Short mmCIF file of C-alpha atoms in Angstrom, two decimals:
data_model
loop_
_atom_site.label_atom_id
_atom_site.label_comp_id
_atom_site.label_asym_id
_atom_site.label_seq_id
_atom_site.Cartn_x
_atom_site.Cartn_y
_atom_site.Cartn_z
CA MET G 1 110.87 135.00 39.47
CA LYS G 2 113.90 135.67 41.72
CA ILE G 3 115.90 138.78 40.87
CA ALA G 4 119.05 140.09 42.52
CA HIS G 5 120.05 143.75 41.90
CA VAL G 6 123.66 144.76 42.53
CA ILE G 7 124.74 148.39 42.89
CA THR G 8 127.73 149.97 44.64
CA ARG G 9 125.95 152.55 46.82
CA MET G 10 122.45 153.75 47.50
CA ILE G 11 122.94 157.49 47.74
CA ILE G 12 120.15 159.87 46.73
CA GLY G 13 120.70 159.85 42.99
CA GLY G 14 119.00 158.98 39.74
CA ALA G 15 120.54 155.49 39.22
CA GLN G 16 119.74 154.56 42.81
CA GLU G 17 116.16 155.77 42.73
CA ASN G 18 115.68 153.94 39.44
CA THR G 19 116.98 150.72 40.99
CA LEU G 20 114.90 151.00 44.17
CA PHE G 21 111.68 151.66 42.22
CA ASN G 22 112.43 148.64 39.98
CA CYS G 23 112.95 146.42 43.04
CA GLN G 24 109.79 147.65 44.78
CA ASP G 25 107.64 147.25 41.69
CA LEU G 26 108.88 143.77 41.01
CA VAL G 27 107.63 142.78 44.44
CA ALA G 28 104.44 144.86 44.57
CA GLU G 29 103.25 144.55 40.97
CA HIS G 30 104.61 141.15 39.91
CA GLY G 31 105.02 139.14 43.12
CA ASP G 32 108.71 138.50 42.49
CA GLU G 33 111.32 137.74 45.16
CA VAL G 34 113.94 140.49 45.06
CA LEU G 35 117.34 140.95 46.71
CA LEU G 36 119.17 144.26 46.58
CA VAL G 37 122.94 144.04 47.24
CA CYS G 38 124.84 147.27 47.72
CA GLY G 39 127.79 148.79 49.54
CA PRO G 40 127.72 150.90 52.71
CA GLU G 41 128.91 154.25 51.29
CA THR G 42 127.00 157.47 51.70
CA GLY G 43 127.97 161.00 50.83
CA PRO G 44 126.71 164.58 50.82
CA GLU G 45 123.98 163.41 48.49
CA GLY G 46 122.30 161.54 51.40
CA ASP G 47 121.35 157.89 51.91
CA LEU G 48 118.34 156.68 49.97
CA LEU G 49 117.75 153.73 52.26
CA GLY G 50 117.77 155.90 55.38
CA ILE G 51 120.21 153.76 57.37
CA SER G 52 121.79 155.71 60.20
CA GLU G 53 125.58 155.97 60.51
CA SER G 54 125.35 154.32 63.93
CA SER G 55 124.16 151.18 62.17
CA ARG G 56 127.30 150.91 60.09
CA VAL G 57 129.52 148.92 62.42
CA PRO G 58 133.00 147.74 61.32
CA ALA G 59 133.35 144.02 60.66
CA LYS G 60 135.67 143.45 63.63
CA GLN G 61 132.81 144.39 66.00
CA VAL G 62 130.62 141.60 64.66
CA PRO G 63 130.95 137.99 65.84
CA ALA G 64 132.37 135.48 63.35
CA LYS G 65 129.32 133.22 63.55
CA GLN G 66 125.68 134.09 63.09
CA GLY G 67 123.52 133.20 65.98
CA SER G 68 126.24 133.80 68.57
CA ALA G 69 124.90 134.82 71.97
CA LYS G 70 127.10 137.95 71.65
CA GLN G 71 125.66 138.95 68.29
CA LYS G 72 124.68 142.61 68.15
CA PRO G 73 120.89 142.97 68.47
CA PRO G 74 118.85 144.13 65.45
CA GLU G 75 118.32 147.87 64.97
CA GLN G 76 115.51 149.81 63.45
CA GLY G 77 115.98 151.05 59.86
CA ARG G 78 113.76 152.90 57.36
CA ALA G 79 111.39 150.02 56.88
CA GLY G 80 112.46 147.11 58.99
CA ARG G 81 114.86 145.47 61.45
CA LEU G 82 118.56 145.77 60.79
CA THR G 83 120.60 142.66 61.40
CA HIS G 84 124.38 142.64 61.35
CA ASN G 85 125.97 139.91 59.25
CA ALA G 86 129.13 138.04 60.04
CA ASP G 87 130.91 139.92 57.23
CA GLY G 88 130.25 143.23 58.92
CA GLY G 89 127.37 144.26 56.64
CA LEU G 90 123.68 144.67 57.29
CA ALA G 91 120.58 142.78 56.23
CA PHE G 92 117.03 144.10 56.39
CA GLU G 93 113.82 144.41 54.38
CA ILE G 94 112.27 147.48 52.81
CA ASP G 95 108.83 147.33 51.15
CA GLY G 96 109.20 143.56 50.68
CA VAL G 97 112.69 143.88 49.14
CA GLN G 98 115.45 141.98 50.83
CA VAL G 99 118.46 144.28 51.24
CA ARG G 100 121.98 143.17 52.01
CA ILE G 101 124.73 145.70 52.52
CA LEU G 102 128.28 144.40 51.97
CA ASP G 103 130.79 146.40 53.89
CA SER G 104 133.56 145.67 51.34
CA LEU G 105 131.59 146.77 48.22
CA ARG G 106 132.98 150.26 47.73
CA ARG G 107 132.93 152.62 44.78
CA ALA G 108 136.64 153.36 44.72
CA ILE G 109 139.12 150.81 43.28
CA HIS G 110 140.79 149.04 46.19
CA PRO G 111 142.33 145.60 45.64
CA MET G 112 141.73 144.31 49.19
CA HIS G 113 138.14 145.59 49.38
CA ASP G 114 137.39 144.40 45.89
CA TRP G 115 138.73 140.89 46.56
CA ARG G 116 136.58 140.63 49.66
CA ALA G 117 133.56 142.12 47.89
CA ALA G 118 133.85 139.57 45.11
CA GLY G 119 133.83 136.67 47.63
CA GLU G 120 130.93 138.13 49.67
CA LEU G 121 128.90 138.94 46.53
CA ARG G 122 129.48 135.42 45.18
CA GLN G 123 128.20 133.94 48.42
CA ALA G 124 125.18 136.28 48.47
CA ILE G 125 124.19 135.28 44.95
CA ARG G 126 124.78 131.56 45.67
CA ASP G 127 122.56 131.78 48.80
CA PHE G 128 119.78 133.60 46.88
CA ARG G 129 119.93 131.44 43.73
CA PRO G 130 118.36 134.10 41.41
CA ASP G 131 116.93 133.63 37.96
CA VAL G 132 118.18 137.11 37.11
CA VAL G 133 121.14 139.21 38.23
CA HIS G 134 120.70 142.87 37.27
CA THR G 135 123.68 145.13 37.84
CA HIS G 136 124.19 148.85 38.00
CA SER G 137 127.16 151.31 38.24
CA ALA G 138 130.75 150.71 37.06
CA LYS G 139 132.09 148.73 40.03
CA GLY G 140 128.86 146.90 40.76
CA GLY G 141 128.46 146.13 37.10
CA LEU G 142 132.01 144.74 36.74
CA LEU G 143 131.96 142.52 39.87
CA GLY G 144 128.30 141.59 39.55
CA ARG G 145 128.50 140.48 35.95
CA HIS G 146 131.74 138.58 36.39
CA ILE G 147 130.38 136.65 39.38
CA ALA G 148 126.90 136.01 38.04
CA TRP G 149 128.32 134.88 34.69
CA GLY G 150 130.71 132.51 36.50
CA LEU G 151 127.86 131.07 38.51
CA LYS G 152 125.85 130.53 35.31
CA VAL G 153 122.88 132.67 36.42
CA PRO G 154 120.24 132.21 33.61
CA ALA G 155 119.86 135.96 32.88
CA VAL G 156 122.56 138.54 33.57
CA ILE G 157 121.50 142.13 32.74
CA HIS G 158 123.35 145.46 33.22
CA THR G 159 121.92 148.97 33.07
CA VAL G 160 124.06 151.77 31.69
CA HIS G 161 122.96 154.82 33.70
CA GLY G 162 126.06 156.75 32.56
CA ALA G 163 129.27 155.59 30.90
CA PRO G 164 132.36 155.41 33.22
CA PHE G 165 134.51 156.80 30.40
CA HIS G 166 134.24 160.33 29.03
CA ASP G 167 136.16 163.05 27.29
CA TYR G 168 137.28 164.78 30.49
CA GLN G 169 139.44 161.83 31.56
CA SER G 170 143.06 161.28 30.62
CA ALA G 171 143.48 159.11 27.53
CA ALA G 172 144.92 156.29 29.65
CA ALA G 173 141.93 156.34 32.05
CA ARG G 174 139.51 156.37 29.17
CA ARG G 175 141.19 153.35 27.54
CA PHE G 176 141.17 151.52 30.84
CA PHE G 177 137.45 152.04 31.51
CA ILE G 178 136.52 151.21 27.92
CA GLY G 179 138.50 148.01 28.22
CA CYS G 180 136.75 147.14 31.48
CA GLU G 181 133.31 147.71 29.91
CA ARG G 182 134.18 145.55 26.85
CA TRP G 183 135.32 142.76 29.17
CA ALA G 184 132.12 143.00 31.34
CA ALA G 185 129.81 143.25 28.32
CA LYS G 186 130.89 139.73 27.29
CA ARG G 187 129.73 138.50 30.69
CA CYS G 188 126.04 139.49 30.47
CA HIS G 189 123.15 138.58 28.20
CA HIS G 190 121.86 142.08 27.58
CA LEU G 191 122.36 145.73 28.38
CA ILE G 192 119.79 148.41 29.18
CA SER G 193 120.49 152.08 28.37
CA VAL G 194 118.51 154.88 30.01
CA ALA G 195 118.89 156.89 26.75
CA ASP G 196 119.66 156.16 23.09
CA ALA G 197 122.71 158.42 23.50
CA MET G 198 124.17 155.88 25.95
CA THR G 199 123.81 153.09 23.47
CA ASP G 200 125.48 155.24 20.75
CA LEU G 201 128.35 156.00 23.11
CA MET G 202 128.91 152.38 24.08
CA VAL G 203 128.58 151.04 20.52
CA ASP G 204 130.94 153.70 19.14
CA ALA G 205 133.52 152.71 21.81
CA GLY G 206 133.23 149.06 20.75
CA VAL G 207 131.84 147.89 24.07
CA ALA G 208 129.14 145.72 22.50
CA PRO G 209 127.07 145.48 19.33
CA ARG G 210 123.93 147.54 19.06
CA ASP G 211 121.55 144.57 19.11
CA LYS G 212 122.75 143.84 22.64
CA PHE G 213 121.18 147.11 23.94
CA THR G 214 117.63 148.14 24.73
CA THR G 215 116.67 151.69 25.74
CA ILE G 216 114.32 151.94 28.74
CA SER G 217 113.70 155.37 30.27
CA SER G 218 114.59 155.70 33.93
CA GLY G 219 111.38 155.53 35.89
CA MET G 220 110.16 157.81 38.67
CA ASP G 221 107.02 158.54 40.68
CA VAL G 222 105.40 161.11 38.31
CA GLU G 223 102.35 161.99 40.43
CA PRO G 224 104.11 164.45 42.78
CA PHE G 225 105.59 166.27 39.77
CA LEU G 226 102.20 166.48 38.05
CA HIS G 227 100.93 168.33 41.19
CA ALA G 228 104.19 170.26 41.92
CA ARG G 229 102.55 173.67 41.43
CA GLN G 230 100.22 173.10 44.38
CA HIS G 231 103.05 173.99 46.77
CA ARG G 232 104.34 177.00 44.74
CA GLU G 233 103.31 179.89 46.98
CA ARG G 234 104.37 178.18 50.27
CA VAL G 235 107.78 177.17 48.98
CA ARG G 236 108.51 180.46 47.39
CA ALA G 237 107.61 182.23 50.61
CA THR G 238 109.92 179.90 52.55
CA TYR G 239 112.93 181.00 50.45
CA GLY G 240 111.96 184.68 50.27
CA ILE G 241 110.92 184.54 46.60
CA GLU G 242 108.50 187.33 45.69
CA ASP G 243 105.57 187.18 43.26
CA ASP G 244 107.42 189.08 40.51
CA HIS G 245 110.57 186.97 40.70
CA VAL G 246 111.21 184.52 37.82
CA VAL G 247 113.04 181.52 39.25
CA VAL G 248 115.63 179.59 37.27
CA GLY G 249 116.35 176.28 38.99
CA LYS G 250 119.21 173.83 38.90
CA ILE G 251 119.12 170.40 40.54
CA ALA G 252 122.55 168.71 40.89
CA ARG G 253 125.32 167.98 43.29
CA LEU G 254 127.66 170.93 43.80
CA PHE G 255 130.36 168.96 42.14
CA HIS G 256 132.88 169.06 39.27
CA LEU G 257 131.46 168.84 35.66
CA LYS G 258 127.98 169.82 36.88
CA GLY G 259 128.32 173.25 35.32
CA HIS G 260 127.43 175.48 38.29
CA ALA G 261 130.29 177.89 37.55
CA ASP G 262 128.99 178.30 33.99
CA LEU G 263 125.54 179.06 35.32
CA VAL G 264 126.90 181.78 37.61
CA ASN G 265 128.69 183.37 34.66
CA ALA G 266 125.51 183.27 32.56
CA ALA G 267 123.53 184.64 35.51
CA ARG G 268 125.58 187.87 35.48
CA ILE G 269 124.36 188.49 31.91
CA VAL G 270 120.78 187.53 32.64
CA ALA G 271 120.51 189.58 35.85
CA ASP G 272 121.64 192.71 33.98
CA ARG G 273 118.71 192.29 31.59
CA HIS G 274 116.17 190.95 34.11
CA PRO G 275 116.81 192.17 37.67
CA ASN G 276 113.83 190.14 38.89
CA VAL G 277 115.50 186.80 38.06
CA ARG G 278 116.43 184.43 40.92
CA PHE G 279 118.52 181.23 40.72
CA LEU G 280 117.53 178.35 43.01
CA LEU G 281 120.28 175.73 43.44
CA VAL G 282 119.03 172.41 44.83
CA GLY G 283 121.74 170.11 46.20
CA ASP G 284 124.92 170.27 48.18
CA GLY G 285 128.53 169.15 47.68
CA ILE G 286 132.23 170.02 47.88
CA LEU G 287 131.92 173.13 45.70
CA ARG G 288 129.54 175.02 47.97
CA ASP G 289 132.18 177.46 49.32
CA PRO G 290 133.90 178.14 46.00
CA LEU G 291 130.54 178.77 44.34
CA THR G 292 129.43 181.08 47.13
CA ARG G 293 132.67 183.08 46.63
CA GLN G 294 132.13 183.20 42.83
CA ILE G 295 128.57 184.43 43.28
CA ALA G 296 129.70 187.11 45.73
CA ASP G 297 132.51 188.28 43.46
CA ALA G 298 130.01 188.60 40.63
CA GLY G 299 127.72 190.77 42.79
CA LEU G 300 124.96 188.15 42.55
CA THR G 301 124.46 187.15 46.20
CA ASP G 302 120.93 188.52 46.24
CA HIS G 303 120.07 186.56 43.09
CA PHE G 304 121.05 183.08 44.29
CA ILE G 305 119.43 180.76 46.80
CA PHE G 306 120.98 177.50 48.07
CA THR G 307 118.60 174.91 49.41
CA GLY G 308 121.32 172.54 50.58
CA LEU G 309 120.69 168.81 50.61
CA VAL G 310 117.03 167.92 50.42
CA PRO G 311 115.25 164.53 50.46
CA PRO G 312 113.81 163.26 47.14
CA THR G 313 110.30 163.87 48.44
CA GLN G 314 110.96 167.64 48.48
CA VAL G 315 112.20 167.88 44.92
CA PRO G 316 108.74 168.14 43.28
CA GLU G 317 107.64 171.05 45.41
CA LEU G 318 110.96 172.80 44.77
CA ILE G 319 110.48 172.38 41.03
CA GLY G 320 106.98 173.76 41.51
CA ALA G 321 108.52 176.94 42.80
CA MET G 322 110.64 177.33 39.64
CA ASP G 323 109.70 178.86 36.31
CA LEU G 324 112.31 177.02 34.24
CA LEU G 325 115.14 174.60 34.84
CA VAL G 326 118.75 174.74 33.59
CA HIS G 327 120.93 171.68 33.37
CA ALA G 328 124.59 172.54 32.61
CA SER G 329 126.36 169.27 33.33
CA TYR G 330 129.14 168.24 31.01
CA ARG G 331 128.39 164.50 31.26
CA GLU G 332 125.25 162.63 32.32
CA GLY G 333 123.36 159.66 30.90
CA LEU G 334 120.03 161.36 31.09
CA ALA G 335 119.60 163.65 34.09
CA ARG G 336 116.32 162.89 35.89
CA ALA G 337 115.95 166.59 36.61
CA LEU G 338 115.09 167.23 32.98
CA PRO G 339 111.99 164.95 32.67
CA GLN G 340 111.08 165.88 36.25
CA ALA G 341 110.89 169.52 35.26
CA LEU G 342 108.96 168.84 32.06
CA ILE G 343 106.48 166.58 33.82
CA SER G 344 105.99 169.39 36.34
CA GLY G 345 105.07 171.67 33.45
CA ILE G 346 108.14 173.92 33.23
CA PRO G 347 110.60 174.13 30.31
CA ALA G 348 114.28 173.17 30.44
CA ILE G 349 117.53 174.42 29.04
CA SER G 350 120.43 171.95 28.83
CA TYR G 351 123.83 171.50 27.44
CA ASP G 352 123.53 169.23 24.38
CA ILE G 353 125.15 166.19 25.94
CA ASP G 354 124.33 162.53 26.12
CA GLY G 355 120.58 161.92 26.45
CA ALA G 356 119.46 165.50 27.00
CA ARG G 357 118.32 165.93 23.36
CA GLU G 358 115.85 163.05 23.84
CA VAL G 359 113.70 165.16 26.18
CA VAL G 360 114.78 168.75 25.65
CA ILE G 361 113.49 169.49 22.15
CA ASN G 362 114.43 172.84 20.70
CA ASP G 363 111.54 175.31 20.55
CA GLU G 364 109.16 172.61 21.82
CA THR G 365 110.11 171.65 25.43
CA GLY G 366 113.02 174.00 25.93
CA TYR G 367 116.42 174.68 24.38
CA LEU G 368 119.71 172.86 23.87
CA VAL G 369 123.00 174.80 24.15
CA GLU G 370 126.46 173.64 23.18
CA PRO G 371 128.65 172.69 26.24
CA SER G 372 130.57 175.66 27.68
CA ASP G 373 128.55 178.16 25.60
CA VAL G 374 127.88 180.51 28.45
CA SER G 375 126.60 183.35 26.29
CA GLY G 376 124.27 180.99 24.47
CA MET G 377 122.95 179.74 27.79
CA ALA G 378 122.40 183.30 29.00
CA GLU G 379 120.56 184.11 25.80
CA ARG G 380 118.15 181.17 26.14
CA ILE G 381 117.57 181.84 29.86
CA SER G 382 116.83 185.52 29.12
CA GLN G 383 114.40 184.46 26.38
CA LEU G 384 112.38 182.31 28.72
CA VAL G 385 112.62 184.58 31.71
CA GLY G 386 111.10 187.38 29.65
CA ASP G 387 108.25 185.39 28.08
CA ALA G 388 105.76 183.75 30.45
CA GLY G 389 103.61 182.55 27.59
CA LEU G 390 106.51 180.68 25.97
CA ARG G 391 107.33 179.09 29.31
CA GLU G 392 103.76 177.95 29.66
CA ARG G 393 103.56 176.47 26.14
CA GLN G 394 106.85 174.57 26.36
CA GLY G 395 106.15 173.28 29.88
CA ARG G 396 102.73 171.99 28.80
CA ALA G 397 104.24 170.27 25.74
CA GLY G 398 106.83 168.45 27.89
CA GLN G 399 104.25 167.35 30.38
CA MET G 400 102.01 165.85 27.73
CA ARG G 401 104.87 164.14 25.92
CA PHE G 402 106.87 162.53 28.72
CA THR G 403 104.62 161.76 31.74
CA ASP G 404 103.72 158.23 30.77
CA GLN G 405 107.19 157.41 29.36
CA PHE G 406 108.85 158.06 32.75
CA ARG G 407 106.40 156.33 35.04
CA HIS G 408 108.34 153.84 37.17
CA GLN G 409 105.65 151.22 36.49
CA THR G 410 106.25 151.57 32.75
CA MET G 411 109.96 151.08 33.29
CA THR G 412 109.52 148.00 35.43
CA ASP G 413 107.05 146.41 33.03
CA ARG G 414 109.53 146.80 30.14
CA ILE G 415 112.44 145.54 32.21
CA ARG G 416 110.53 142.52 33.39
CA ASP G 417 109.51 141.73 29.79
CA LEU G 418 113.19 141.79 28.94
CA TYR G 419 114.01 139.44 31.80
CA THR G 420 111.40 137.02 30.40
CA ASP G 421 112.75 137.25 26.88
CA VAL G 422 116.36 136.61 28.06
CA LEU G 423 115.30 133.68 30.23
CA ALA G 424 113.36 132.15 27.36
CA LYS G 425 116.41 132.28 25.07
CA SER G 426 118.79 130.98 27.78
#
């Protein structure tokens, strides 16, 4: 089977890790031929493919014809040789997956870039001649489905990692994005949701009928999380965490709607009750300085630790240093940090949004709190900080319940079965 995946950018993020695992598994486990098409953008989250900025050369520096004697020589990437294309992008291979970066495929709406991206993406799909085109993200999903449908690709699939419309947009923006999703949904054969809540949201908005959706949990490498506690003492020592400290972790970009400010406000209440509590913030972003000031103004500087940006390989050991995890985002399909914490054997507290309730089960694997209920969050954090036995019971329950469900091999097997079903019908 030949499968092309299309996504706007390969930052270090849940949707991107999901996509890369799927691509790699299709090659390694099923012997498929896979092409990953993405844009060049990176950000404070980091670059999942590990391509250096020096490799990202503007199109005008690349000869018009491939094979020219003046063509820029290949460079070394994360897992193979980088070749500059005539369109200014890059082509290389990683773990058997063919990767093509289109310089014009950007996340932000930009008529000139989008027009070019459509043409370059159409050519990439024509050249590859896939049986399946599988799209991800809002922009990649819109362009990819439109082009694949027009080229009559036998199976066009889109994954909803998180809806592009939400309650924190203006009414006009929300209507616009809902309209875009309705239009694109008519140009694919099936949609995958990473959580049942995503299907509910899309169906309620009239994007597509319920029978056009299948829920498949976002896969990950669960083994490092199962053994996360092995690194506990070393990691805690690295960050100056003492044996009697109870660590509350949060894994998220320091960005709007991620709820860090709410956590700081809750932390003031918790620290008054439990002076031994420490808050470990994993990630970086544009709100680092404002959060640092908020923490200082609250007199909590000694209670907070920033790790900054870390590679995905370090996330399991950082979770192993925690005693519970808090997820206070206001919108998210299903944050990977929640099952990662549970698989690592620690409980989770989350705002009751989107897919969180599908893994955070009250009094079993953690607690749900209504969005913006800072006092409720503080109460639940205090409850778990003060009860080691409760933390142990809830963490063990989450580990037993969700480990197999979130294995990336399980995800890929289910996705490939869906490809087969769609191809049989088409």
